Amino acid sequence: MRRTYAFIIASIGTCFVAWASLFIYRSSIIGIDGRRYFCLWDDSMISMRYAWNFSHGFGLVWNSGEYVEGYTNPLMTLLMALATLLFNKVEAVLAIQILGIIFVLVNAYLIVSIAKHLVPEPEGYRLLFLALALICALSYYPLLYSSLMGMDTGLLMVLMSLSILSALMYAKDRRPAQAVLLSISLGLAFLTRMDTVVFAVPIFVHAFYARLRTDRSTRSLSFLFAMGGLYALFVIGQELFRWSYYGEWLPNTYTLKISGIPLSTRIDNGMNFVAPFLTELYIPLIIVGAAILFAFGKEKLSFGKEKLLLVSVFAALITYQVWAGGDNWKYWRMLSPAVPLLLVVGTHEILRAIQTVFATEGIQRYLLRNPIFPRRYIPIIFTCLLVGGMLWSVNSRFLPEITMLQEAYQMGLNNNRVNTALAIEQVTTPDATVGVFAAGTIPYYSGRPAIDFLGKSDRRIARLAPNLSGPVTGDSTMIYGPGHNKYDLEYSIKELRPTYVEGFRWHRQKVVGWAKSEYVMVKYEGEPLYLLKDSGNVHWADIEGPLRSVRGKITTFIPRPDQKTGSH
C-alpha cells in the first residue's frame, strides 16, 4: 500500500512539474531581435528592477539615486537580487519562474505535513487523505499562476505553511526548537510582506493557548514572551532599516494605497472585491461552514483545534483584504495562499462524511449488497469524485488557461512591453527617460531611468488626494482601483517631459492636446513609440520610415478589462 502511495505522490509531482514547465515556456516571448525572453507579472518586474540595481551596485532603488521604497516584498526582492547577480536579465527572470516551481513543491510537502496532524495514524483512509491533500496544494490555479509569474505569493505561502506546521508541532510536542522555528518563519513572512502580521496573530494564539492550557508557570510565560520577542526583532529590524535607508516608517506603496481613502470606502471596495472570490469558493465554504456549525451544535467541539487554525488563517486574510480595499485583479494573489488550507479541511470533512455514510446499516445492506467494484474501493471512488468536483468548482473560471487552450492572463501585455523595452533600448541613449503606467517590464528591460505615472516609486504622486470617482479597470463592481487612483499627468508628463511616454491619458485625465505639438509617434521594428520631439536622447537616424506627429487619433493608454497594468 505504501509503495502505491509513494508512486501516486511521485506521479502527481511529476505531472505538476511538466505542466509548470510548459506554462513557463508558453509565457515566454520572442523579441524583435529574435531572442527568447521571459517575463513576470508586471508587479514582479518592478521588484526585479530594484533587485537588478541592488545587485549591480546602485542601491535598493528603482532609479539610481532615488531612495523610494516602491516594493512591498523585501525578502523576495533580495532573492531576486541573488538571481540578477548570478545571471543576465533574461536568465534571472527564468530563474525566478523556476524558483516558483520549487516554492509550490515545497509548499505541497508542507501542506501534506499539516494534513497529517488532522488524522491520527490508525485512522482508515489516511494515505488517501494525504494524497488528496497533495492534489489540493497543487491544483489551485491562481496560486500557481502567481507563483510562476514571480509574485511574492510563492514565498509567502511556503512561510505561512511552515509557520502553521510549526505551531501544530509545538502544540503537540512542546519542543523549544519548534517554537523558535515558528517565530522565525513568521518573521521571514513579515519580511516578505508586512501585512502578514494579520495571520501571525491566529497562529501565535494557537501555539500560546496550547502551552498555557497545560502550563501557566512563570517559566512558561517567559518562554512565550521570548517567542513574541523573537518575532518582534524582525518587525523592528525591518522598520529601522526602512527609516535609515528610505527615511519612511511605511513603504511608499502603503501611502499610495491607503492614505486619503476613508475606511468606510475601503471596506465597501474590499467587500465588492472579495464577494466574487467567496462565490468561487462556495462549495468548500459550505462544506467547512456546515462542519463547524454541526460541531458547535454538540456539547463537545468535534471540529478540531487544528482545522479551526487553518480556517482562522483563511478568515484573517479575507478580513485584511476587505480592510485594505481589495485589489485590481481577480486572480486573488493575496488571498490564494490560504485556499489550499480551506480545500484540505473541506477534503477531510468529505472523507469523514463518506466514512460515516458508508458505515450505516442501510448502505451496507442495500447499496453495497451487489457492488460493481470491490466494497473497499467504493468509498474511495466516491471521495475522489466529490473532492474532484470541489476542485473543479474553484478552478472553473480558469479552466481554459489551465488546459492552455487560452493564453494565460496578461501574456499579450507582457509581449508588448518586452518588445517596447527592446525598441527603446535601441533607439534611445542611456540618459533617455521612460514614462510608464506599468512600472515593471519596460524599465527593467530597457534599463532607462523611469518616471512612474501612478506613484509606486514617486512620493509626490503617492501623497496626492485619491480619485474615488470610479475604477480604471472596467470593473463596475469596484468603487475605485487600489494603487491606481493617484496620478498627475500635468506633472509627470508636461513638467518632467519623459523621452518616451507609454500614453497620454489615464482614467479621466489626459494631456493629449498638449502632446500633439510635443511628441511624435514612430515605429522601430514594427513597435510604435511615443517620443519627445527633437530630443537629443533619441537616435533619430535609426528609426524606420517617416515621423508622424501626434494627431487627434493618437493611441492613448486606456486599459481594457482584460489588459490591466500591474502595481504593488
XYZ file of C-alpha atoms in Angstrom:
568
model
C 0.000 0.000 0.000
C 2.771 2.438 0.873
C 4.570 1.665 -2.385
C 1.378 2.517 -4.255
C 1.075 5.723 -2.223
C 4.688 6.700 -2.996
C 4.126 6.042 -6.704
C 0.962 8.177 -6.718
C 2.733 11.034 -4.912
C 5.684 10.929 -7.325
C 3.331 10.836 -10.322
C 1.351 13.838 -9.090
C 4.550 15.821 -8.515
C 5.940 14.887 -11.921
C 2.734 15.919 -13.677
C 2.827 19.299 -11.942
C 6.458 19.948 -12.901
C 5.685 19.064 -16.529
C 2.646 21.361 -16.578
C 4.531 24.220 -14.902
C 7.465 23.888 -17.307
C 5.100 24.095 -20.275
C 3.386 27.108 -18.684
C 6.712 28.932 -18.349
C 7.685 28.105 -21.926
C 4.348 29.315 -23.282
C 4.633 32.524 -21.264
C 7.972 33.364 -22.898
C 8.281 35.897 -25.703
C 10.202 36.075 -28.954
C 11.585 39.604 -29.059
C 12.009 41.863 -32.051
C 15.676 40.826 -32.046
C 14.737 37.139 -32.480
C 15.788 36.128 -28.954
C 13.551 34.420 -26.409
C 12.650 36.488 -23.358
C 10.903 35.617 -20.130
C 8.625 37.997 -18.295
C 6.852 38.017 -14.941
C 3.715 39.767 -13.768
C 4.476 43.484 -14.005
C 4.480 43.878 -10.201
C 7.214 41.292 -10.029
C 9.173 43.103 -12.720
C 9.131 46.200 -10.501
C 10.860 44.148 -7.824
C 13.250 42.762 -10.463
C 14.205 46.339 -11.344
C 15.019 47.038 -7.677
C 16.908 43.743 -7.468
C 18.967 44.445 -10.600
C 20.003 47.882 -9.353
C 20.866 46.469 -5.933
C 22.999 43.603 -7.249
C 24.833 45.956 -9.629
C 25.827 48.490 -7.007
C 23.183 51.205 -7.460
C 21.340 50.503 -4.219
C 17.929 49.051 -3.443
C 16.251 51.642 -5.660
C 14.060 51.903 -8.751
C 16.130 54.742 -10.213
C 19.745 55.311 -9.269
C 19.958 57.970 -6.563
C 16.207 57.992 -5.788
C 15.550 56.325 -2.429
C 11.868 55.421 -2.534
C 10.526 52.051 -1.350
C 8.248 51.182 -4.246
C 8.161 47.448 -3.478
C 6.285 45.586 -0.749
C 8.273 42.357 -0.669
C 11.800 42.918 0.726
C 12.735 39.252 1.160
C 11.510 38.282 -2.314
C 13.364 41.253 -3.783
C 16.581 40.060 -2.126
C 16.095 36.590 -3.631
C 15.636 38.287 -6.985
C 18.832 40.245 -6.362
C 20.709 36.961 -5.998
C 19.308 35.842 -9.361
C 20.257 39.121 -11.046
C 23.743 38.861 -9.559
C 24.297 35.381 -10.997
C 22.552 35.718 -14.374
C 21.783 38.217 -17.104
C 18.390 39.924 -17.225
C 16.614 37.222 -19.218
C 18.086 34.286 -17.319
C 17.366 35.967 -13.979
C 13.664 36.168 -14.822
C 13.641 32.496 -15.830
C 15.417 31.612 -12.565
C 12.632 33.295 -10.589
C 9.987 31.334 -12.512
C 11.825 28.086 -11.795
C 12.033 29.167 -8.157
C 8.238 29.460 -8.301
C 8.025 25.757 -9.189
C 10.232 24.941 -6.199
C 8.090 27.081 -3.902
C 4.923 25.266 -4.988
C 6.503 21.831 -4.448
C 7.886 22.783 -1.028
C 4.504 24.179 -0.029
C 2.826 20.970 -1.196
C 5.118 18.978 1.095
C 4.258 21.299 3.990
C 0.523 21.053 3.268
C 0.719 17.249 3.365
C 2.634 17.501 6.651
C -0.111 19.767 8.018
C -2.726 17.273 6.822
C -1.049 14.528 8.881
C -1.992 16.481 12.013
C -5.677 16.265 11.070
C -5.830 12.464 11.065
C -4.419 10.075 13.672
C -2.091 7.328 12.485
C -4.542 4.398 12.773
C -7.445 6.178 11.044
C -8.696 4.475 7.908
C -8.071 6.048 4.520
C -5.206 8.171 5.961
C -2.992 7.678 2.897
C -5.911 8.567 0.631
C -6.434 11.812 2.534
C -2.731 12.725 2.300
C -2.707 12.091 -1.446
C -5.781 14.265 -1.857
C -4.166 16.962 0.306
C -1.211 16.994 -2.096
C -3.586 17.466 -5.025
C -5.287 20.330 -3.171
C -1.898 22.016 -2.739
C -1.028 21.672 -6.428
C -4.331 22.420 -8.109
C -5.484 25.967 -7.268
C -4.683 27.899 -10.428
C -4.477 31.491 -9.065
C -1.872 30.294 -6.567
C 0.125 28.516 -9.265
C -0.178 31.444 -11.653
C 1.038 33.984 -9.093
C 3.954 31.774 -8.053
C 5.106 31.017 -11.604
C 4.758 34.677 -12.579
C 7.213 35.733 -9.878
C 4.850 37.183 -7.283
C 5.810 37.027 -3.616
C 2.804 34.690 -3.280
C 5.034 31.629 -3.721
C 7.473 32.528 -0.952
C 4.656 33.749 1.264
C 2.664 30.523 1.037
C 5.760 28.477 1.975
C 6.451 30.594 5.057
C 2.784 30.617 6.057
C 2.517 26.827 5.764
C 5.812 26.395 7.629
C 4.614 28.591 10.480
C 1.297 26.697 10.708
C 3.107 23.362 10.717
C 5.485 24.641 13.417
C 2.529 25.784 15.523
C 0.849 22.385 15.190
C 4.060 20.556 16.102
C 4.680 22.839 19.067
C 1.127 22.393 20.315
C 1.699 18.633 20.234
C 5.315 18.193 21.385
C 6.206 21.460 23.243
C 9.761 21.450 21.890
C 11.598 24.803 22.091
C 13.103 24.331 18.622
C 9.601 24.159 17.158
C 8.681 27.429 18.859
C 11.827 29.099 17.513
C 11.034 27.849 14.009
C 7.506 29.241 14.375
C 8.739 32.718 15.283
C 11.443 32.743 12.591
C 9.087 31.602 9.827
C 6.552 34.270 10.776
C 9.362 36.824 10.980
C 10.526 35.920 7.485
C 6.911 36.127 6.314
C 6.819 39.690 7.673
C 9.937 40.482 5.661
C 8.163 39.046 2.617
C 5.086 41.218 3.171
C 4.479 43.339 6.249
C 0.727 42.663 6.082
C 1.348 39.016 7.020
C 1.039 40.172 10.599
C -2.696 39.501 10.172
C -2.253 35.720 10.034
C 0.592 35.743 12.554
C -1.992 36.555 15.236
C -4.131 33.367 14.998
C -1.021 31.208 14.585
C 0.587 32.622 17.715
C -2.730 32.350 19.571
C -2.928 28.641 18.717
C 0.609 27.979 19.959
C 0.213 30.102 23.106
C -3.120 28.509 24.007
C -1.661 25.024 23.672
C 1.182 25.932 26.046
C -0.904 27.810 28.627
C -3.576 25.116 28.729
C -1.144 22.755 30.445
C 1.465 25.073 31.928
C 0.842 28.575 33.290
C 4.033 28.854 35.263
C 6.266 31.929 35.212
C 8.806 29.995 33.177
C 6.179 29.154 30.571
C 5.033 32.773 30.332
C 8.626 33.920 29.941
C 9.194 31.474 27.109
C 6.069 32.649 25.274
C 7.197 36.244 25.739
C 10.547 35.283 24.205
C 8.740 33.756 21.215
C 6.912 37.005 20.607
C 10.127 38.944 21.177
C 11.965 36.940 18.522
C 9.217 37.768 16.020
C 9.298 41.411 17.092
C 13.004 41.573 16.214
C 12.128 41.022 12.555
C 9.463 43.721 12.684
C 11.669 46.248 14.471
C 14.670 45.449 12.306
C 12.689 45.995 9.095
C 11.261 49.283 10.362
C 14.678 50.582 11.419
C 16.134 49.652 8.032
C 13.296 51.400 6.212
C 13.729 54.558 8.252
C 17.505 54.664 7.892
C 17.513 53.801 4.171
C 14.348 55.438 2.817
C 13.500 57.921 5.560
C 9.994 56.496 5.989
C 8.290 54.250 8.535
C 5.942 52.749 5.938
C 6.566 51.714 2.317
C 5.566 54.211 -0.339
C 3.067 51.701 -1.692
C 1.185 51.752 1.630
C 0.842 55.524 1.359
C -0.280 55.136 -2.246
C -2.997 52.580 -1.469
C -4.279 53.639 1.954
C -3.704 57.329 2.665
C -6.544 59.699 1.931
C -9.115 56.930 1.416
C -11.845 56.781 4.110
C -12.043 53.480 5.958
C -15.705 53.039 5.052
C -14.894 53.454 1.351
C -12.052 50.961 1.581
C -14.276 48.425 3.308
C -17.036 48.839 0.700
C -14.488 48.446 -2.086
C -12.896 45.479 -0.347
C -16.225 43.723 0.142
C -17.047 44.222 -3.529
C -13.699 42.666 -4.411
C -13.923 39.717 -2.007
C -17.534 38.785 -2.835
C -16.778 37.042 -6.173
C -13.812 35.266 -4.560
C -16.073 33.769 -1.925
C -18.609 32.923 -4.612
C -15.995 30.899 -6.493
C -15.230 29.001 -3.276
C -18.837 28.389 -2.330
C -18.578 24.579 -2.252
C -15.631 24.263 0.195
C -17.090 27.143 2.228
C -20.440 25.357 2.545
C -18.724 22.090 3.495
C -16.477 23.698 6.107
C -19.202 26.010 7.401
C -21.614 23.100 7.863
C -18.935 21.105 9.674
C -18.285 23.985 12.088
C -21.991 24.554 12.763
C -22.574 20.850 13.313
C -19.589 20.684 15.666
C -20.751 23.622 17.768
C -24.209 22.145 17.874
C -22.861 19.377 20.072
C -21.822 19.597 23.673
C -18.215 18.930 22.748
C -16.412 20.659 19.888
C -15.562 17.949 17.376
C -14.318 20.127 14.509
C -10.816 20.134 15.970
C -8.464 22.937 17.009
C -6.111 22.099 14.145
C -8.757 22.641 11.482
C -10.005 25.723 13.306
C -6.492 27.194 12.996
C -6.471 26.636 9.229
C -9.878 28.240 8.834
C -8.908 31.193 11.043
C -5.868 31.934 8.856
C -8.149 31.939 5.808
C -10.588 34.259 7.604
C -7.780 36.606 8.671
C -6.634 37.093 5.066
C -10.209 37.754 3.937
C -10.652 40.353 6.686
C -7.407 42.084 5.780
C -8.254 42.189 2.070
C -11.552 43.888 2.905
C -9.833 46.400 5.206
C -7.203 47.205 2.561
C -9.816 47.962 -0.082
C -9.382 44.919 -2.300
C -7.197 44.671 -5.378
C -7.380 45.366 -9.115
C -7.247 41.829 -10.469
C -9.483 38.897 -9.713
C -6.639 36.414 -9.675
C -6.629 36.575 -5.873
C -2.857 36.983 -5.490
C -3.110 37.968 -1.795
C -5.874 35.522 -0.874
C -4.755 32.419 -2.763
C -2.076 31.205 -0.264
C -4.819 30.253 2.201
C -7.058 28.440 -0.298
C -5.214 25.059 -0.093
C -5.792 25.141 3.677
C -9.535 25.520 3.127
C -9.506 22.783 0.487
C -7.671 20.384 2.812
C -10.206 20.986 5.572
C -13.042 20.508 3.071
C -11.462 17.279 1.821
C -11.199 15.940 5.361
C -14.844 16.727 6.040
C -15.859 14.965 2.807
C -13.837 11.926 3.816
C -15.388 11.863 7.289
C -18.874 12.151 5.818
C -18.237 9.316 3.344
C -16.900 7.098 6.121
C -19.941 7.837 8.288
C -22.468 7.281 5.499
C -20.945 4.050 4.223
C -20.741 2.664 7.739
C -24.515 2.889 8.202
C -26.559 -0.292 8.174
C -28.779 0.840 5.301
C -25.879 1.499 2.941
C -24.207 -1.764 3.904
C -27.367 -3.807 3.474
C -28.838 -2.371 0.283
C -26.451 -0.204 -1.772
C -23.406 -2.383 -1.200
C -25.210 -5.714 -1.488
C -24.031 -6.432 -5.060
C -21.410 -3.763 -5.859
C -19.767 -3.478 -9.274
C -16.420 -2.721 -7.648
C -14.949 -4.349 -4.545
C -16.628 -2.891 -1.466
C -13.483 -1.340 -0.027
C -12.941 0.748 -3.180
C -16.420 2.265 -3.373
C -15.952 4.866 -0.552
C -12.589 5.778 -2.129
C -14.225 6.342 -5.523
C -16.992 8.488 -4.013
C -14.472 10.537 -2.043
C -12.304 11.175 -5.105
C -15.326 12.185 -7.164
C -16.567 14.642 -4.551
C -13.118 16.161 -3.958
C -12.599 16.373 -7.719
C -15.897 18.211 -8.049
C -14.851 20.651 -5.325
C -11.517 21.349 -7.055
C -13.262 21.773 -10.404
C -15.663 24.314 -8.902
C -12.922 26.565 -7.511
C -10.989 26.435 -10.782
C -13.827 26.500 -13.317
C -13.214 30.129 -14.370
C -9.578 29.342 -15.122
C -10.026 26.035 -16.995
C -9.156 27.493 -20.444
C -5.832 28.718 -19.032
C -5.181 25.548 -17.053
C -5.644 23.421 -20.165
C -3.673 26.009 -22.179
C -6.477 26.339 -24.681
C -6.311 30.047 -23.901
C -3.314 32.329 -23.468
C -2.520 32.937 -19.799
C -3.596 36.222 -18.247
C -1.672 39.334 -19.378
C 0.646 37.439 -21.721
C -0.294 39.738 -24.587
C 0.616 42.768 -22.496
C 3.914 41.161 -21.493
C 4.768 40.618 -25.149
C 4.039 44.255 -25.995
C 6.008 45.608 -23.052
C 9.082 43.473 -23.645
C 9.279 44.471 -27.305
C 8.634 48.107 -26.457
C 11.528 47.973 -23.998
C 13.808 46.404 -26.624
C 12.865 49.114 -29.130
C 13.514 51.858 -26.560
C 16.920 50.367 -25.779
C 17.842 50.524 -29.484
C 16.597 54.000 -30.384
C 17.498 55.994 -27.250
C 20.621 56.871 -25.286
C 21.177 55.588 -21.727
C 20.124 59.023 -20.411
C 16.676 58.838 -22.012
C 13.751 58.595 -19.592
C 10.669 56.413 -19.913
C 7.288 57.492 -18.568
C 5.135 54.487 -17.712
C 1.873 53.390 -16.154
C 3.111 49.792 -15.851
C 6.313 50.331 -13.910
C 7.985 46.929 -14.206
C 8.778 45.366 -17.564
C 9.634 48.429 -19.657
C 12.012 49.983 -17.099
C 13.618 46.586 -16.340
C 14.371 45.516 -19.896
C 15.110 48.992 -21.294
C 17.413 49.888 -18.409
C 16.442 53.561 -18.718
C 15.673 55.989 -15.871
C 11.923 55.876 -15.374
C 9.026 58.084 -14.311
C 6.193 56.267 -12.559
C 2.913 57.923 -13.512
C 0.936 56.010 -10.867
C 3.261 56.721 -7.966
C 4.585 53.338 -6.787
C 8.074 54.828 -6.752
C 7.139 58.515 -6.643
C 6.486 60.051 -3.215
C 4.810 63.116 -4.692
C 2.193 61.085 -6.558
C 1.642 58.701 -3.636
C 0.676 61.625 -1.396
C -1.900 63.106 -3.753
C -5.603 63.023 -2.967
C -7.113 59.815 -4.393
C -9.608 59.810 -7.233
C -12.620 57.875 -5.958
C -14.868 58.574 -8.942
C -14.713 55.035 -10.316
C -12.444 52.117 -11.207
C -9.876 52.282 -14.003
C -10.072 48.597 -14.917
C -13.603 48.410 -16.255
C -14.883 46.505 -13.198
C -18.226 48.115 -12.426
C -18.410 46.444 -9.006
C -15.401 48.399 -7.685
C -15.626 51.932 -6.309
C -12.009 52.741 -7.180
C -8.851 50.985 -8.350
C -6.473 50.429 -5.397
C -2.993 51.787 -6.158
C -4.184 53.204 -9.488
C -6.206 56.198 -8.383
C -3.475 58.770 -7.710
C -1.892 60.476 -10.698
C -0.964 63.886 -12.096
C -0.166 63.772 -15.795
C 0.368 67.533 -15.844
C 3.354 66.944 -13.561
C 4.541 63.525 -14.757
C 4.414 64.290 -18.492
C 4.204 68.036 -19.079
C 6.659 69.018 -16.347
C 9.064 66.051 -16.297
C 8.893 65.521 -20.091
C 9.998 61.881 -20.373
C 11.744 60.885 -23.608
C 9.299 58.014 -24.109
C 5.690 58.083 -22.930
C 3.513 54.985 -22.654
C 0.339 57.027 -23.110
C -1.225 60.424 -22.510
C -4.437 59.560 -20.729
C -5.380 57.833 -17.501
C -8.895 57.458 -16.214
C -10.457 60.928 -16.637
C -7.252 62.885 -17.000
C -5.471 63.452 -20.318
C -2.839 65.676 -21.895
C -3.463 64.620 -25.482
C -3.967 68.152 -26.782
C -0.638 69.327 -25.379
C 1.142 66.194 -26.614
C 0.209 66.852 -30.237
C 2.897 69.503 -30.522
C 5.469 67.919 -28.195
C 5.616 64.213 -29.110
C 5.778 62.184 -32.278
C 4.746 58.598 -32.900
C 7.434 56.478 -34.558
C 7.982 52.796 -35.232
C 11.031 50.639 -34.705
C 10.840 47.031 -35.925
C 7.094 47.479 -36.028
C 6.844 48.673 -32.409
C 5.042 52.040 -32.001
C 6.748 54.523 -29.677
C 5.749 57.983 -28.498
C 8.960 60.006 -28.324
C 9.708 63.578 -27.287
C 10.073 65.646 -30.443
C 13.662 66.686 -31.312
C 15.044 65.019 -28.159
C 18.822 64.664 -28.102
C 18.379 61.307 -26.357
C 16.835 59.649 -29.422
C 18.793 58.075 -32.285
C 16.516 59.540 -34.927
C 18.593 58.150 -37.794
C 17.882 54.586 -36.662
C 14.109 54.972 -36.805
C 12.455 53.478 -39.853
C 10.050 55.421 -42.032
C 8.774 58.994 -41.686
C 7.957 60.574 -38.346
C 4.298 61.096 -37.659
C 3.036 63.878 -35.474
C 0.718 63.062 -32.625
C -2.682 63.900 -34.099
C -6.235 63.648 -32.896
C -6.316 59.892 -33.418
C -3.408 59.365 -31.018
C -3.396 55.933 -29.441
C -3.855 56.708 -25.748
C -3.179 54.274 -22.955
C -6.627 53.216 -21.796
C -6.571 49.790 -20.093
C -9.317 47.383 -21.091
C -10.828 44.929 -18.582
C -8.607 42.176 -19.996
C -5.477 44.336 -20.132
C -4.684 45.949 -16.829
C -1.424 47.368 -15.631
C 0.468 45.977 -12.685
C 1.134 47.738 -9.411
C 2.163 46.835 -5.898
